[in-house]
JSON list of C-alpha atoms in Angstrom, two decimals:
[
{"chain": "A", "resi": 1, "resn": "MET", "atom": "CA", "xyz": [95.26, -4.95, 92.62]},
{"chain": "A", "resi": 2, "resn": "LYS", "atom": "CA", "xyz": [94.15, -8.33, 90.91]},
{"chain": "A", "resi": 3, "resn": "ARG", "atom": "CA", "xyz": [91.65, -8.85, 93.88]},
{"chain": "A", "resi": 4, "resn": "TRP", "atom": "CA", "xyz": [90.11, -5.64, 93.33]},
{"chain": "A", "resi": 5, "resn": "GLY", "atom": "CA", "xyz": [89.81, -6.09, 89.47]},
{"chain": "A", "resi": 6, "resn": "CYS", "atom": "CA", "xyz": [88.03, -9.51, 90.06]},
{"chain": "A", "resi": 7, "resn": "GLY", "atom": "CA", "xyz": [85.69, -7.99, 92.52]},
{"chain": "A", "resi": 8, "resn": "VAL", "atom": "CA", "xyz": [84.77, -5.31, 90.22]},
{"chain": "A", "resi": 9, "resn": "LEU", "atom": "CA", "xyz": [84.18, -7.94, 87.46]},
{"chain": "A", "resi": 10, "resn": "VAL", "atom": "CA", "xyz": [81.91, -10.29, 89.50]},
{"chain": "A", "resi": 11, "resn": "GLY", "atom": "CA", "xyz": [79.95, -7.35, 90.60]},
{"chain": "A", "resi": 12, "resn": "LEU", "atom": "CA", "xyz": [79.42, -6.26, 86.90]},
{"chain": "A", "resi": 13, "resn": "LEU", "atom": "CA", "xyz": [78.54, -9.75, 86.19]},
{"chain": "A", "resi": 14, "resn": "LEU", "atom": "CA", "xyz": [75.77, -9.75, 88.83]},
{"chain": "A", "resi": 15, "resn": "THR", "atom": "CA", "xyz": [74.62, -6.24, 88.04]},
{"chain": "A", "resi": 16, "resn": "ALA", "atom": "CA", "xyz": [74.05, -7.39, 84.78]},
{"chain": "A", "resi": 17, "resn": "SER", "atom": "CA", "xyz": [72.29, -10.55, 85.39]},
{"chain": "A", "resi": 18, "resn": "LEU", "atom": "CA", "xyz": [69.90, -8.29, 87.77]},
{"chain": "A", "resi": 19, "resn": "VAL", "atom": "CA", "xyz": [69.18, -6.08, 85.23]},
{"chain": "A", "resi": 20, "resn": "GLN", "atom": "CA", "xyz": [68.42, -8.79, 82.91]},
{"chain": "A", "resi": 21, "resn": "ALA", "atom": "CA", "xyz": [66.17, -10.35, 85.46]},
{"chain": "A", "resi": 22, "resn": "GLU", "atom": "CA", "xyz": [63.12, -7.99, 84.72]},
{"chain": "A", "resi": 23, "resn": "PRO", "atom": "CA", "xyz": [60.13, -10.30, 84.07]},
{"chain": "A", "resi": 24, "resn": "TRP", "atom": "CA", "xyz": [58.61, -7.92, 81.62]},
{"chain": "A", "resi": 25, "resn": "LYS", "atom": "CA", "xyz": [61.56, -7.68, 79.36]},
{"chain": "A", "resi": 26, "resn": "GLU", "atom": "CA", "xyz": [60.34, -11.01, 77.73]},
{"chain": "A", "resi": 27, "resn": "ASP", "atom": "CA", "xyz": [56.90, -9.98, 77.26]},
{"chain": "A", "resi": 28, "resn": "PHE", "atom": "CA", "xyz": [57.85, -6.75, 75.87]},
{"chain": "A", "resi": 29, "resn": "ASP", "atom": "CA", "xyz": [60.53, -8.42, 73.40]},
{"chain": "A", "resi": 30, "resn": "ARG", "atom": "CA", "xyz": [57.66, -10.71, 72.18]},
{"chain": "A", "resi": 31, "resn": "LEU", "atom": "CA", "xyz": [55.05, -7.76, 71.95]},
{"chain": "A", "resi": 32, "resn": "CYS", "atom": "CA", "xyz": [57.50, -5.55, 70.12]},
{"chain": "A", "resi": 33, "resn": "SER", "atom": "CA", "xyz": [58.72, -8.31, 67.70]},
{"chain": "A", "resi": 34, "resn": "GLN", "atom": "CA", "xyz": [55.15, -8.87, 66.26]},
{"chain": "A", "resi": 35, "resn": "THR", "atom": "CA", "xyz": [55.34, -5.18, 64.46]},
{"chain": "A", "resi": 36, "resn": "ALA", "atom": "CA", "xyz": [57.01, -6.59, 61.50]},
{"chain": "A", "resi": 37, "resn": "VAL", "atom": "CA", "xyz": [54.09, -8.66, 61.01]},
{"chain": "A", "resi": 38, "resn": "ALA", "atom": "CA", "xyz": [51.02, -6.76, 62.53]},
{"chain": "A", "resi": 39, "resn": "GLU", "atom": "CA", "xyz": [49.59, -6.08, 59.14]},
{"chain": "A", "resi": 40, "resn": "GLY", "atom": "CA", "xyz": [48.76, -9.79, 58.61]},
{"chain": "A", "resi": 41, "resn": "LEU", "atom": "CA", "xyz": [47.10, -10.35, 61.89]},
{"chain": "A", "resi": 42, "resn": "THR", "atom": "CA", "xyz": [43.58, -10.41, 62.50]},
{"chain": "A", "resi": 43, "resn": "VAL", "atom": "CA", "xyz": [41.48, -7.77, 64.48]},
{"chain": "A", "resi": 44, "resn": "SER", "atom": "CA", "xyz": [41.20, -10.26, 67.28]},
{"chain": "A", "resi": 45, "resn": "GLU", "atom": "CA", "xyz": [44.84, -10.80, 67.35]},
{"chain": "A", "resi": 46, "resn": "LEU", "atom": "CA", "xyz": [45.65, -7.20, 67.20]},
{"chain": "A", "resi": 47, "resn": "ASP", "atom": "CA", "xyz": [43.34, -6.48, 70.33]},
{"chain": "A", "resi": 48, "resn": "SER", "atom": "CA", "xyz": [44.89, -9.10, 72.20]},
{"chain": "A", "resi": 49, "resn": "LEU", "atom": "CA", "xyz": [48.47, -7.80, 71.71]},
{"chain": "A", "resi": 50, "resn": "THR", "atom": "CA", "xyz": [46.91, -4.32, 72.53]},
{"chain": "A", "resi": 51, "resn": "ALA", "atom": "CA", "xyz": [45.54, -5.26, 75.74]},
{"chain": "A", "resi": 52, "resn": "ALA", "atom": "CA", "xyz": [48.97, -7.36, 76.44]},
{"chain": "A", "resi": 53, "resn": "CYS", "atom": "CA", "xyz": [50.59, -4.00, 75.86]},
{"chain": "A", "resi": 54, "resn": "ASP", "atom": "CA", "xyz": [48.46, -2.49, 78.48]},
{"chain": "A", "resi": 55, "resn": "ARG", "atom": "CA", "xyz": [49.36, -5.05, 81.13]},
{"chain": "A", "resi": 56, "resn": "VAL", "atom": "CA", "xyz": [53.12, -4.82, 80.33]},
{"chain": "A", "resi": 57, "resn": "MET", "atom": "CA", "xyz": [53.15, -0.93, 80.78]},
{"chain": "A", "resi": 58, "resn": "GLY", "atom": "CA", "xyz": [51.48, -1.44, 84.15]},
{"chain": "A", "resi": 59, "resn": "ASP", "atom": "CA", "xyz": [54.53, -3.77, 84.97]},
{"chain": "A", "resi": 60, "resn": "ILE", "atom": "CA", "xyz": [57.28, -1.49, 83.32]},
{"chain": "A", "resi": 61, "resn": "GLU", "atom": "CA", "xyz": [55.86, 1.46, 85.60]},
{"chain": "A", "resi": 62, "resn": "LYS", "atom": "CA", "xyz": [56.06, -0.43, 88.79]},
{"chain": "A", "resi": 63, "resn": "SER", "atom": "CA", "xyz": [59.79, -1.29, 87.69]},
{"chain": "A", "resi": 64, "resn": "ASP", "atom": "CA", "xyz": [62.72, 0.29, 89.30]},
{"chain": "A", "resi": 65, "resn": "SER", "atom": "CA", "xyz": [64.71, -0.01, 86.03]},
{"chain": "A", "resi": 66, "resn": "VAL", "atom": "CA", "xyz": [66.82, 2.98, 84.94]},
{"chain": "A", "resi": 67, "resn": "GLU", "atom": "CA", "xyz": [65.90, 2.49, 81.43]},
{"chain": "A", "resi": 68, "resn": "LYS", "atom": "CA", "xyz": [61.89, 2.13, 82.01]},
{"chain": "A", "resi": 69, "resn": "LYS", "atom": "CA", "xyz": [61.16, 5.44, 80.18]},
{"chain": "A", "resi": 70, "resn": "VAL", "atom": "CA", "xyz": [62.80, 3.99, 77.06]},
{"chain": "A", "resi": 71, "resn": "TYR", "atom": "CA", "xyz": [60.79, 0.83, 77.42]},
{"chain": "A", "resi": 72, "resn": "LEU", "atom": "CA", "xyz": [57.43, 2.73, 77.96]},
{"chain": "A", "resi": 73, "resn": "PHE", "atom": "CA", "xyz": [57.96, 4.82, 74.97]},
{"chain": "A", "resi": 74, "resn": "ARG", "atom": "CA", "xyz": [58.78, 1.80, 72.32]},
{"chain": "A", "resi": 75, "resn": "LEU", "atom": "CA", "xyz": [55.89, -0.15, 73.85]},
{"chain": "A", "resi": 76, "resn": "LYS", "atom": "CA", "xyz": [53.45, 2.77, 73.49]},
{"chain": "A", "resi": 77, "resn": "LYS", "atom": "CA", "xyz": [54.82, 3.03, 69.93]},
{"chain": "A", "resi": 78, "resn": "CYS", "atom": "CA", "xyz": [54.07, -0.95, 69.42]},
{"chain": "A", "resi": 79, "resn": "ARG", "atom": "CA", "xyz": [50.76, -0.66, 71.21]},
{"chain": "A", "resi": 80, "resn": "ASN", "atom": "CA", "xyz": [49.50, 2.46, 69.09]},
{"chain": "A", "resi": 81, "resn": "LEU", "atom": "CA", "xyz": [50.18, 0.56, 65.94]},
{"chain": "A", "resi": 82, "resn": "TYR", "atom": "CA", "xyz": [48.24, -2.55, 67.05]},
{"chain": "A", "resi": 83, "resn": "SER", "atom": "CA", "xyz": [45.65, -0.28, 67.74]},
{"chain": "A", "resi": 84, "resn": "TYR", "atom": "CA", "xyz": [45.45, 1.70, 64.78]},
{"chain": "A", "resi": 85, "resn": "LEU", "atom": "CA", "xyz": [45.85, -1.44, 62.58]},
{"chain": "A", "resi": 86, "resn": "ALA", "atom": "CA", "xyz": [42.86, -2.87, 64.48]},
{"chain": "A", "resi": 87, "resn": "GLU", "atom": "CA", "xyz": [40.66, 0.17, 63.98]},
{"chain": "A", "resi": 88, "resn": "VAL", "atom": "CA", "xyz": [41.50, 0.32, 60.27]},
{"chain": "A", "resi": 89, "resn": "LYS", "atom": "CA", "xyz": [40.81, -3.30, 59.73]},
{"chain": "A", "resi": 90, "resn": "LYS", "atom": "CA", "xyz": [37.39, -2.88, 61.79]},
{"chain": "A", "resi": 91, "resn": "SER", "atom": "CA", "xyz": [36.36, 0.19, 59.43]},
{"chain": "A", "resi": 92, "resn": "GLN", "atom": "CA", "xyz": [37.19, -1.89, 56.64]},
{"chain": "A", "resi": 93, "resn": "GLY", "atom": "CA", "xyz": [35.00, -4.70, 57.84]},
{"chain": "A", "resi": 94, "resn": "GLU", "atom": "CA", "xyz": [37.59, -7.32, 58.52]},
{"chain": "A", "resi": 95, "resn": "LYS", "atom": "CA", "xyz": [37.55, -9.84, 61.16]}
]
């Protein structure tokens, strides 16, 4: 019985490390963490974040992650915020 329990534990640890191994998750975290300070960013920084979100969306769509719908939804929300703020700043004549 002890052997079976250890095997399950090792399997869970390996699965958890594989799930965390998605290369786009680090980019996702970095991009969505900018929403708190997005209002203070310049138009070019916001445009850069929007473009980066588009690139990461493509990576997520190619992923086999079970959670990809959730990540895509959240990333689209972040992207839409950056795009909206950039448009507002452009209309106000900011650079």
